[in-house]
Amino acid sequence: MPGIHAAVPAFGPALPEILLAVGALVLVLVGAIRGERSAASVSAGGLVLLLAALVVVAMQPAGKVVTFNGSFIVDGFARFMKVATLIGSIVTLAMSGEFLRGERTDRFEFPILVVLSTLGMMMLISAGDLIALYLGLELMSLSLYVVAAIHRDNERSSEAGLKYFVLGALSSGMLLYGASIVYGMTGSVTFQGIAAALSGNGSIGVVFGLVFVLAGLAFKISAVPFHMWTPDVYEGAPTPVTAFFASAPKMAAMAVLLRVVITAFPGITGQWQQIIVFIAIASMALGAFAAIGQRNIKRLMAYSSIGHMGFALVGLAPGSVEGVQGVAIYMAIYLTMTLGTFACILAMRVQDRYVETVDDLAGLGRNNPAMAFVLAMLMFSLAGIPPLAGFFAKWYVFSAAINAHLYGLAVIGVLTSAVGAFYYLRIVKVMYFDEPREAFQPMSLTLKTVIGVSGAFNLAFWIFPAPLVTAALVAARSLF
Protein backbone atom coordinates (compact mmCIF):
# COMPACT_ATOMS: atom_id res chain seq x y z
CA MET A 1 0.00 0.00 0.00
CA PRO A 2 2.75 2.60 0.74
CA GLY A 3 4.05 2.03 -2.80
CA ILE A 4 0.64 2.82 -4.30
CA HIS A 5 0.37 6.06 -2.29
CA ALA A 6 3.83 7.09 -3.44
CA ALA A 7 2.84 6.55 -7.09
CA VAL A 8 -0.29 8.70 -6.87
CA PRO A 9 0.58 12.40 -7.30
CA ALA A 10 -0.92 15.09 -5.08
CA PHE A 11 -3.87 16.55 -7.01
CA GLY A 12 -4.60 19.36 -4.54
CA PRO A 13 -2.16 21.90 -6.05
CA ALA A 14 -3.73 21.35 -9.49
CA LEU A 15 -7.31 21.79 -8.24
CA PRO A 16 -7.98 25.05 -10.21
CA GLU A 17 -6.82 23.37 -13.45
CA ILE A 18 -8.85 20.20 -12.76
CA LEU A 19 -11.90 22.39 -12.05
CA LEU A 20 -11.53 24.19 -15.41
CA ALA A 21 -10.93 20.94 -17.33
CA VAL A 22 -13.99 19.14 -15.89
CA GLY A 23 -16.14 22.29 -16.18
CA ALA A 24 -15.15 22.78 -19.84
CA LEU A 25 -16.22 19.18 -20.64
CA VAL A 26 -19.60 19.78 -18.94
CA LEU A 27 -20.08 23.02 -20.94
CA VAL A 28 -19.25 21.14 -24.19
CA LEU A 29 -22.00 18.63 -23.34
CA VAL A 30 -24.51 21.42 -22.57
CA GLY A 31 -23.64 23.16 -25.85
CA ALA A 32 -23.85 19.94 -27.88
CA ILE A 33 -27.24 18.96 -26.43
CA ARG A 34 -28.94 22.39 -26.48
CA GLY A 35 -27.24 23.81 -29.59
CA GLU A 36 -27.01 27.55 -30.31
CA ARG A 37 -29.78 28.35 -27.78
CA SER A 38 -27.28 27.55 -25.02
CA ALA A 39 -24.87 30.41 -25.90
CA ALA A 40 -25.95 32.66 -22.99
CA SER A 41 -26.05 29.87 -20.37
CA VAL A 42 -22.68 28.41 -21.49
CA SER A 43 -21.18 31.91 -21.35
CA ALA A 44 -22.50 32.38 -17.80
CA GLY A 45 -21.19 28.89 -16.90
CA GLY A 46 -17.75 29.81 -18.28
CA LEU A 47 -17.67 32.97 -16.15
CA VAL A 48 -18.67 31.01 -13.02
CA LEU A 49 -15.94 28.43 -13.73
CA LEU A 50 -13.24 31.09 -14.14
CA LEU A 51 -14.39 32.91 -10.98
CA ALA A 52 -14.37 29.61 -9.04
CA ALA A 53 -10.82 28.90 -10.29
CA LEU A 54 -9.77 32.42 -9.18
CA VAL A 55 -11.16 31.80 -5.67
CA VAL A 56 -9.38 28.42 -5.43
CA VAL A 57 -6.04 29.95 -6.56
CA ALA A 58 -6.43 32.81 -4.06
CA MET A 59 -7.14 30.34 -1.23
CA GLN A 60 -4.15 28.07 -1.93
CA PRO A 61 -1.72 27.97 1.02
CA ALA A 62 1.54 29.92 0.85
CA GLY A 63 4.79 28.13 0.15
CA LYS A 64 6.07 26.00 -2.72
CA VAL A 65 4.51 22.66 -3.72
CA VAL A 66 5.88 20.42 -6.47
CA THR A 67 3.80 17.52 -7.79
CA PHE A 68 3.48 15.17 -10.81
CA ASN A 69 7.19 14.20 -10.49
CA GLY A 70 8.37 17.80 -10.74
CA SER A 71 6.23 18.69 -13.77
CA PHE A 72 3.84 20.97 -11.88
CA ILE A 73 4.95 23.75 -9.52
CA VAL A 74 2.73 25.95 -7.37
CA ASP A 75 4.62 28.77 -5.65
CA GLY A 76 4.11 32.47 -4.91
CA PHE A 77 5.05 33.41 -8.46
CA ALA A 78 2.61 30.92 -10.02
CA ARG A 79 -0.24 32.13 -7.79
CA PHE A 80 0.45 35.81 -8.60
CA MET A 81 0.52 35.24 -12.38
CA LYS A 82 -2.49 32.88 -12.32
CA VAL A 83 -4.58 35.53 -10.55
CA ALA A 84 -3.58 38.11 -13.21
CA THR A 85 -4.34 35.63 -16.04
CA LEU A 86 -7.74 34.67 -14.63
CA ILE A 87 -8.71 38.33 -14.15
CA GLY A 88 -7.82 38.95 -17.83
CA SER A 89 -9.95 36.00 -18.97
CA ILE A 90 -12.91 36.84 -16.71
CA VAL A 91 -13.05 40.50 -17.78
CA THR A 92 -12.72 39.77 -21.52
CA LEU A 93 -15.42 37.07 -21.36
CA ALA A 94 -17.74 39.42 -19.42
CA MET A 95 -17.17 42.25 -21.92
CA SER A 96 -17.66 40.09 -25.03
CA GLY A 97 -21.36 39.19 -24.72
CA GLU A 98 -22.91 42.40 -26.11
CA PHE A 99 -20.40 42.64 -29.00
CA LEU A 100 -20.88 39.01 -30.11
CA ARG A 101 -24.68 39.36 -29.99
CA GLY A 102 -24.48 42.58 -32.01
CA GLU A 103 -22.28 40.92 -34.65
CA ARG A 104 -24.45 37.75 -34.64
CA THR A 105 -21.47 35.57 -33.70
CA ASP A 106 -22.79 34.62 -30.26
CA ARG A 107 -21.84 30.92 -30.35
CA PHE A 108 -21.55 28.59 -27.36
CA GLU A 109 -18.05 27.53 -28.49
CA PHE A 110 -16.51 30.93 -27.66
CA PRO A 111 -16.68 30.77 -23.81
CA ILE A 112 -15.57 27.11 -23.89
CA LEU A 113 -12.51 28.04 -25.97
CA VAL A 114 -11.71 30.89 -23.56
CA VAL A 115 -11.92 28.45 -20.61
CA LEU A 116 -9.72 25.85 -22.37
CA SER A 117 -7.20 28.50 -23.38
CA THR A 118 -7.09 29.74 -19.76
CA LEU A 119 -6.53 26.15 -18.60
CA GLY A 120 -3.54 25.97 -20.95
CA MET A 121 -2.22 29.27 -19.58
CA MET A 122 -2.46 28.05 -15.98
CA MET A 123 -0.66 24.81 -16.86
CA LEU A 124 1.98 26.91 -18.59
CA ILE A 125 2.53 29.13 -15.54
CA SER A 126 3.03 26.08 -13.28
CA ALA A 127 5.18 24.11 -15.76
CA GLY A 128 8.21 22.54 -14.07
CA ASP A 129 9.66 20.82 -17.12
CA LEU A 130 9.86 21.20 -20.89
CA ILE A 131 7.11 18.64 -21.60
CA ALA A 132 4.57 20.32 -19.29
CA LEU A 133 5.57 23.67 -20.82
CA TYR A 134 4.87 22.42 -24.34
CA LEU A 135 1.52 20.82 -23.40
CA GLY A 136 0.33 24.02 -21.69
CA LEU A 137 1.53 26.17 -24.59
CA GLU A 138 -0.26 24.07 -27.21
CA LEU A 139 -3.54 23.90 -25.25
CA MET A 140 -3.46 27.68 -24.94
CA SER A 141 -2.47 28.25 -28.58
CA LEU A 142 -4.92 25.83 -30.26
CA SER A 143 -7.85 27.59 -28.55
CA LEU A 144 -6.45 31.02 -29.53
CA TYR A 145 -6.13 30.00 -33.21
CA VAL A 146 -9.86 29.17 -33.27
CA VAL A 147 -11.11 32.25 -31.38
CA ALA A 148 -9.11 34.52 -33.73
CA ALA A 149 -11.23 33.16 -36.62
CA ILE A 150 -14.49 32.78 -34.63
CA HIS A 151 -16.31 35.21 -36.96
CA ARG A 152 -16.39 32.76 -39.89
CA ASP A 153 -18.31 35.05 -42.26
CA ASN A 154 -15.82 37.88 -41.84
CA GLU A 155 -12.88 37.79 -44.26
CA ARG A 156 -10.57 39.74 -41.92
CA SER A 157 -11.29 37.42 -38.97
CA SER A 158 -10.62 34.29 -41.03
CA GLU A 159 -7.39 35.81 -42.37
CA ALA A 160 -6.33 36.74 -38.81
CA GLY A 161 -6.92 33.18 -37.60
CA LEU A 162 -5.01 31.67 -40.54
CA LYS A 163 -2.01 34.01 -40.12
CA TYR A 164 -1.85 33.33 -36.41
CA PHE A 165 -2.14 29.57 -36.96
CA VAL A 166 0.63 29.37 -39.59
CA LEU A 167 3.09 31.55 -37.66
CA GLY A 168 2.10 29.95 -34.33
CA ALA A 169 2.76 26.45 -35.69
CA LEU A 170 6.20 27.65 -36.86
CA SER A 171 7.01 29.11 -33.41
CA SER A 172 5.83 25.90 -31.66
CA GLY A 173 8.13 23.89 -33.93
CA MET A 174 11.06 26.16 -33.06
CA LEU A 175 10.35 25.83 -29.34
CA LEU A 176 10.09 22.04 -29.58
CA TYR A 177 13.34 21.86 -31.57
CA GLY A 178 15.10 24.03 -28.97
CA ALA A 179 13.69 21.93 -26.11
CA SER A 180 14.94 18.71 -27.75
CA ILE A 181 18.46 20.20 -28.14
CA VAL A 182 18.48 21.31 -24.48
CA TYR A 183 17.36 17.80 -23.43
CA GLY A 184 20.03 16.20 -25.63
CA MET A 185 22.76 18.39 -24.16
CA THR A 186 21.73 18.21 -20.47
CA GLY A 187 20.03 14.80 -20.24
CA SER A 188 17.06 16.30 -18.36
CA VAL A 189 13.70 17.87 -19.18
CA THR A 190 13.00 19.28 -15.70
CA PHE A 191 14.07 22.87 -15.05
CA GLN A 192 15.90 21.78 -11.86
CA GLY A 193 17.73 19.02 -13.74
CA ILE A 194 18.78 21.41 -16.52
CA ALA A 195 20.04 23.95 -13.95
CA ALA A 196 22.05 21.21 -12.18
CA ALA A 197 23.57 20.04 -15.48
CA LEU A 198 24.61 23.63 -16.30
CA SER A 199 26.13 24.37 -12.89
CA GLY A 200 29.51 24.77 -14.61
CA ASN A 201 28.94 26.68 -17.81
CA GLY A 202 26.78 25.89 -20.82
CA SER A 203 28.13 24.44 -24.04
CA ILE A 204 27.44 26.07 -27.39
CA GLY A 205 24.78 23.39 -28.00
CA VAL A 206 22.80 24.42 -24.90
CA VAL A 207 22.95 28.09 -25.92
CA PHE A 208 21.78 27.10 -29.43
CA GLY A 209 18.82 25.22 -27.93
CA LEU A 210 18.02 28.10 -25.57
CA VAL A 211 17.88 30.53 -28.53
CA PHE A 212 15.15 28.41 -30.15
CA VAL A 213 13.22 28.05 -26.87
CA LEU A 214 13.33 31.83 -26.35
CA ALA A 215 12.25 32.40 -29.97
CA GLY A 216 9.14 30.25 -29.40
CA LEU A 217 8.26 32.08 -26.18
CA ALA A 218 9.02 35.53 -27.68
CA PHE A 219 6.37 34.78 -30.35
CA LYS A 220 3.74 34.29 -27.64
CA ILE A 221 4.48 37.68 -26.02
CA SER A 222 4.77 39.25 -29.53
CA ALA A 223 8.30 40.53 -28.96
CA VAL A 224 10.40 41.69 -31.94
CA PRO A 225 11.46 39.98 -34.25
CA PHE A 226 8.59 37.49 -33.69
CA HIS A 227 5.85 40.14 -33.72
CA MET A 228 4.78 39.84 -37.38
CA TRP A 229 1.36 38.36 -36.59
CA THR A 230 0.34 40.93 -33.97
CA PRO A 231 -0.92 43.99 -35.94
CA ASP A 232 -2.89 41.93 -38.50
CA VAL A 233 -4.43 39.59 -35.91
CA TYR A 234 -5.31 42.45 -33.52
CA GLU A 235 -7.01 44.35 -36.35
CA GLY A 236 -8.74 41.36 -37.99
CA ALA A 237 -10.02 39.45 -34.96
CA PRO A 238 -13.31 40.52 -33.28
CA THR A 239 -12.60 43.21 -30.65
CA PRO A 240 -13.30 41.01 -27.55
CA VAL A 241 -10.88 38.42 -28.96
CA THR A 242 -8.26 41.15 -29.47
CA ALA A 243 -8.79 42.22 -25.83
CA PHE A 244 -8.25 38.59 -24.79
CA PHE A 245 -5.06 38.30 -26.88
CA ALA A 246 -3.72 41.52 -25.36
CA SER A 247 -4.31 40.47 -21.75
CA ALA A 248 -4.40 36.90 -20.39
CA PRO A 249 -2.03 35.05 -22.83
CA LYS A 250 0.57 37.80 -22.38
CA MET A 251 0.56 37.18 -18.59
CA ALA A 252 1.03 33.42 -19.02
CA ALA A 253 3.74 33.66 -21.70
CA MET A 254 5.71 36.25 -19.75
CA ALA A 255 5.38 34.10 -16.59
CA VAL A 256 6.79 30.99 -18.29
CA LEU A 257 9.58 33.01 -19.93
CA LEU A 258 10.62 34.26 -16.48
CA ARG A 259 10.41 30.78 -14.93
CA VAL A 260 12.45 29.13 -17.73
CA VAL A 261 15.36 31.58 -17.77
CA ILE A 262 15.54 32.11 -13.99
CA THR A 263 15.09 28.49 -12.80
CA ALA A 264 16.45 26.38 -15.70
CA PHE A 265 19.33 28.54 -16.97
CA PRO A 266 20.79 30.46 -13.99
CA GLY A 267 24.23 29.04 -14.86
CA ILE A 268 24.36 30.84 -18.22
CA THR A 269 22.81 34.20 -17.27
CA GLY A 270 25.39 36.08 -19.36
CA GLN A 271 24.28 34.31 -22.55
CA TRP A 272 20.50 34.68 -22.20
CA GLN A 273 20.87 38.24 -20.88
CA GLN A 274 22.28 39.30 -24.28
CA ILE A 275 19.25 37.80 -26.07
CA ILE A 276 16.76 39.44 -23.68
CA VAL A 277 18.48 42.86 -23.98
CA PHE A 278 18.36 42.66 -27.80
CA ILE A 279 14.67 41.61 -27.85
CA ALA A 280 13.77 44.33 -25.31
CA ILE A 281 15.49 47.14 -27.26
CA ALA A 282 14.04 45.98 -30.62
CA SER A 283 10.51 45.69 -29.16
CA MET A 284 10.62 49.11 -27.46
CA ALA A 285 11.92 50.79 -30.63
CA LEU A 286 9.46 49.15 -33.02
CA GLY A 287 6.54 49.72 -30.63
CA ALA A 288 7.43 53.42 -30.39
CA PHE A 289 8.02 54.22 -34.07
CA ALA A 290 5.67 51.84 -35.95
CA ALA A 291 2.55 53.03 -34.09
CA ILE A 292 3.00 56.68 -35.12
CA GLY A 293 1.29 56.28 -38.51
CA GLN A 294 -1.59 54.03 -37.37
CA ARG A 295 -5.17 55.25 -37.74
CA ASN A 296 -6.91 52.03 -36.64
CA ILE A 297 -6.99 52.02 -32.83
CA LYS A 298 -6.76 48.20 -32.55
CA ARG A 299 -3.68 48.17 -34.79
CA LEU A 300 -2.23 51.01 -32.74
CA MET A 301 -2.80 48.95 -29.56
CA ALA A 302 -0.98 46.04 -31.23
CA TYR A 303 2.18 48.11 -31.66
CA SER A 304 1.65 49.54 -28.17
CA SER A 305 1.59 46.01 -26.73
CA ILE A 306 4.81 45.10 -28.59
CA GLY A 307 6.47 48.15 -27.01
CA HIS A 308 5.14 47.29 -23.54
CA MET A 309 6.48 43.73 -23.74
CA GLY A 310 9.87 45.33 -24.50
CA PHE A 311 9.58 47.47 -21.36
CA ALA A 312 8.64 44.41 -19.27
CA LEU A 313 11.70 42.53 -20.60
CA VAL A 314 13.92 45.38 -19.32
CA GLY A 315 13.09 44.04 -15.84
CA LEU A 316 13.97 40.46 -16.83
CA ALA A 317 17.39 41.38 -18.26
CA PRO A 318 19.15 41.81 -14.83
CA GLY A 319 18.03 38.31 -13.76
CA SER A 320 17.60 39.58 -10.18
CA VAL A 321 14.81 39.39 -7.57
CA GLU A 322 14.27 43.14 -7.99
CA GLY A 323 13.99 42.72 -11.76
CA VAL A 324 11.44 39.88 -11.54
CA GLN A 325 9.44 41.94 -9.01
CA GLY A 326 9.49 44.82 -11.53
CA VAL A 327 8.20 42.55 -14.32
CA ALA A 328 5.38 41.21 -12.09
CA ILE A 329 4.31 44.78 -11.16
CA TYR A 330 4.61 45.87 -14.81
CA MET A 331 2.44 43.02 -16.12
CA ALA A 332 -0.27 43.58 -13.46
CA ILE A 333 -0.47 47.31 -14.27
CA TYR A 334 -0.30 46.64 -18.04
CA LEU A 335 -3.29 44.27 -17.61
CA THR A 336 -5.47 46.98 -16.02
CA MET A 337 -4.47 49.61 -18.62
CA THR A 338 -5.16 47.23 -21.52
CA LEU A 339 -8.53 45.97 -20.25
CA GLY A 340 -9.69 49.54 -19.59
CA THR A 341 -8.61 50.70 -23.05
CA PHE A 342 -10.33 47.77 -24.80
CA ALA A 343 -13.51 48.40 -22.78
CA CYS A 344 -13.46 51.93 -24.27
CA ILE A 345 -12.89 50.49 -27.78
CA LEU A 346 -15.86 48.12 -27.28
CA ALA A 347 -17.97 51.16 -26.33
CA MET A 348 -17.25 52.79 -29.73
CA ARG A 349 -20.64 52.01 -31.34
CA VAL A 350 -22.55 54.27 -33.72
CA GLN A 351 -25.97 53.26 -35.16
CA ASP A 352 -25.46 49.61 -34.05
CA ARG A 353 -22.14 49.52 -35.92
CA TYR A 354 -18.78 49.18 -34.18
CA VAL A 355 -16.17 51.71 -35.30
CA GLU A 356 -12.44 51.45 -34.64
CA THR A 357 -10.47 54.36 -36.09
CA VAL A 358 -8.78 57.05 -34.00
CA ASP A 359 -10.79 59.71 -35.89
CA ASP A 360 -14.06 58.18 -34.62
CA LEU A 361 -13.07 59.45 -31.15
CA ALA A 362 -13.21 63.07 -32.35
CA GLY A 363 -15.07 65.32 -29.91
CA LEU A 364 -15.57 62.59 -27.31
CA GLY A 365 -14.61 65.14 -24.63
CA ARG A 366 -17.89 66.95 -25.40
CA ASN A 367 -20.11 63.96 -26.27
CA ASN A 368 -19.13 61.74 -23.34
CA PRO A 369 -16.87 63.60 -20.85
CA ALA A 370 -16.61 60.68 -18.37
CA MET A 371 -15.44 58.14 -20.97
CA ALA A 372 -13.09 60.69 -22.55
CA PHE A 373 -11.54 61.47 -19.14
CA VAL A 374 -10.86 57.79 -18.31
CA LEU A 375 -9.56 57.00 -21.81
CA ALA A 376 -7.28 60.05 -21.70
CA MET A 377 -6.03 58.96 -18.29
CA LEU A 378 -5.34 55.42 -19.60
CA MET A 379 -3.43 56.89 -22.55
CA PHE A 380 -1.32 59.01 -20.15
CA SER A 381 -0.75 55.90 -18.04
CA LEU A 382 0.31 53.83 -21.08
CA ALA A 383 2.70 56.66 -21.99
CA GLY A 384 4.19 56.47 -18.46
CA ILE A 385 3.27 59.95 -17.26
CA PRO A 386 3.31 60.47 -13.44
CA PRO A 387 1.54 60.10 -11.06
CA LEU A 388 -0.41 57.37 -12.92
CA ALA A 389 0.23 53.64 -12.48
CA GLY A 390 1.99 53.31 -15.86
CA PHE A 391 4.77 55.62 -14.66
CA PHE A 392 5.48 53.41 -11.63
CA ALA A 393 5.41 50.25 -13.80
CA LYS A 394 8.28 51.68 -15.85
CA TRP A 395 9.99 53.06 -12.74
CA TYR A 396 10.34 49.56 -11.20
CA VAL A 397 11.77 47.89 -14.33
CA PHE A 398 14.14 50.77 -15.14
CA SER A 399 15.34 50.87 -11.49
CA ALA A 400 16.18 47.15 -11.67
CA ALA A 401 18.12 47.69 -14.93
CA ILE A 402 20.06 50.64 -13.46
CA ASN A 403 20.92 48.70 -10.27
CA ALA A 404 22.28 45.90 -12.48
CA HIS A 405 24.44 48.51 -14.34
CA LEU A 406 22.44 48.10 -17.58
CA TYR A 407 22.47 51.87 -18.10
CA GLY A 408 22.21 51.77 -21.91
CA LEU A 409 19.06 49.62 -21.74
CA ALA A 410 17.40 52.01 -19.25
CA VAL A 411 18.32 55.10 -21.33
CA ILE A 412 16.91 53.53 -24.53
CA GLY A 413 13.77 52.64 -22.57
CA VAL A 414 13.27 56.24 -21.45
CA LEU A 415 13.89 57.61 -24.97
CA THR A 416 11.44 55.17 -26.63
CA SER A 417 8.87 56.05 -23.92
CA ALA A 418 9.17 59.69 -24.98
CA VAL A 419 8.64 58.77 -28.66
CA GLY A 420 5.69 56.50 -27.81
CA ALA A 421 4.02 59.29 -25.83
CA PHE A 422 3.35 61.04 -29.18
CA TYR A 423 0.70 58.61 -30.43
CA TYR A 424 -0.99 58.29 -27.04
CA LEU A 425 -1.21 62.09 -26.73
CA ARG A 426 -2.56 62.31 -30.29
CA ILE A 427 -5.60 60.27 -29.20
CA VAL A 428 -6.16 62.73 -26.31
CA LYS A 429 -5.84 65.64 -28.77
CA VAL A 430 -8.44 64.06 -31.13
CA MET A 431 -10.89 63.56 -28.24
CA TYR A 432 -10.64 67.08 -26.84
CA PHE A 433 -9.70 69.40 -29.73
CA ASP A 434 -11.20 67.94 -32.94
CA GLU A 435 -14.71 68.70 -34.20
CA PRO A 436 -17.19 66.21 -32.68
CA ARG A 437 -18.36 63.20 -34.69
CA GLU A 438 -21.64 61.39 -34.07
CA ALA A 439 -21.96 60.44 -30.39
CA PHE A 440 -21.54 56.79 -29.35
CA GLN A 441 -24.53 54.74 -28.19
CA PRO A 442 -24.93 54.19 -24.43
CA MET A 443 -22.63 51.42 -23.18
CA SER A 444 -23.52 48.40 -21.06
CA LEU A 445 -23.08 48.27 -17.28
CA THR A 446 -20.22 45.73 -17.68
CA LEU A 447 -18.19 48.12 -19.85
CA LYS A 448 -18.90 51.03 -17.48
CA THR A 449 -17.68 48.90 -14.54
CA VAL A 450 -14.46 47.80 -16.30
CA ILE A 451 -13.69 51.36 -17.45
CA GLY A 452 -14.42 52.75 -13.97
CA VAL A 453 -12.34 50.15 -12.08
CA SER A 454 -9.32 50.34 -14.41
CA GLY A 455 -9.46 54.16 -14.31
CA ALA A 456 -9.67 54.20 -10.50
CA PHE A 457 -6.78 51.71 -10.19
CA ASN A 458 -4.49 53.73 -12.48
CA LEU A 459 -5.34 56.96 -10.69
CA ALA A 460 -5.07 55.65 -7.12
CA PHE A 461 -2.08 53.29 -7.46
CA TRP A 462 0.43 55.89 -6.26
CA ILE A 463 -1.59 56.35 -3.05
CA PHE A 464 -1.82 52.59 -2.22
CA PRO A 465 1.05 50.84 -4.03
CA ALA A 466 1.96 48.52 -1.12
CA PRO A 467 -0.43 45.55 -1.74
CA LEU A 468 0.69 45.00 -5.34
CA VAL A 469 4.39 45.77 -4.67
CA THR A 470 4.49 43.37 -1.68
CA ALA A 471 2.66 40.60 -3.58
CA ALA A 472 5.07 41.01 -6.50
CA LEU A 473 8.09 40.81 -4.16
CA VAL A 474 6.79 37.57 -2.58
CA ALA A 475 6.20 36.18 -6.10
CA ALA A 476 9.71 37.16 -7.24
CA ARG A 477 11.46 35.68 -4.21
CA SER A 478 9.74 32.32 -4.71
CA LEU A 479 11.53 31.91 -8.07
CA PHE A 480 15.02 32.16 -6.54
GROMACS .gro file of C-alpha atoms in nm, residues 27 30-32 34-47 93 97 100-101 105-112:
model
   30
   27LEU     CA    1  -2.008   2.302  -2.094
   30VAL     CA    2  -2.451   2.142  -2.257
   31GLY     CA    3  -2.364   2.316  -2.585
   32ALA     CA    4  -2.385   1.994  -2.788
   34ARG     CA    5  -2.894   2.239  -2.648
   35GLY     CA    6  -2.724   2.381  -2.959
   36GLU     CA    7  -2.701   2.755  -3.031
   37ARG     CA    8  -2.978   2.835  -2.778
   38SER     CA    9  -2.728   2.755  -2.502
   39ALA     CA   10  -2.487   3.041  -2.590
   40ALA     CA   11  -2.595   3.266  -2.299
   41SER     CA   12  -2.605   2.987  -2.037
   42VAL     CA   13  -2.268   2.841  -2.149
   43SER     CA   14  -2.118   3.191  -2.135
   44ALA     CA   15  -2.250   3.238  -1.780
   45GLY     CA   16  -2.119   2.889  -1.690
   46GLY     CA   17  -1.775   2.981  -1.828
   47LEU     CA   18  -1.767   3.297  -1.615
   93LEU     CA   19  -1.542   3.707  -2.136
   97GLY     CA   20  -2.136   3.919  -2.472
  100LEU     CA   21  -2.088   3.901  -3.011
  101ARG     CA   22  -2.468   3.936  -2.999
  105THR     CA   23  -2.147   3.557  -3.370
  106ASP     CA   24  -2.279   3.462  -3.026
  107ARG     CA   25  -2.184   3.092  -3.035
  108PHE     CA   26  -2.155   2.859  -2.736
  109GLU     CA   27  -1.805   2.753  -2.849
  110PHE     CA   28  -1.651   3.093  -2.766
  111PRO     CA   29  -1.668   3.077  -2.381
  112ILE     CA   30  -1.557   2.711  -2.389
   0.00000   0.00000   0.00000
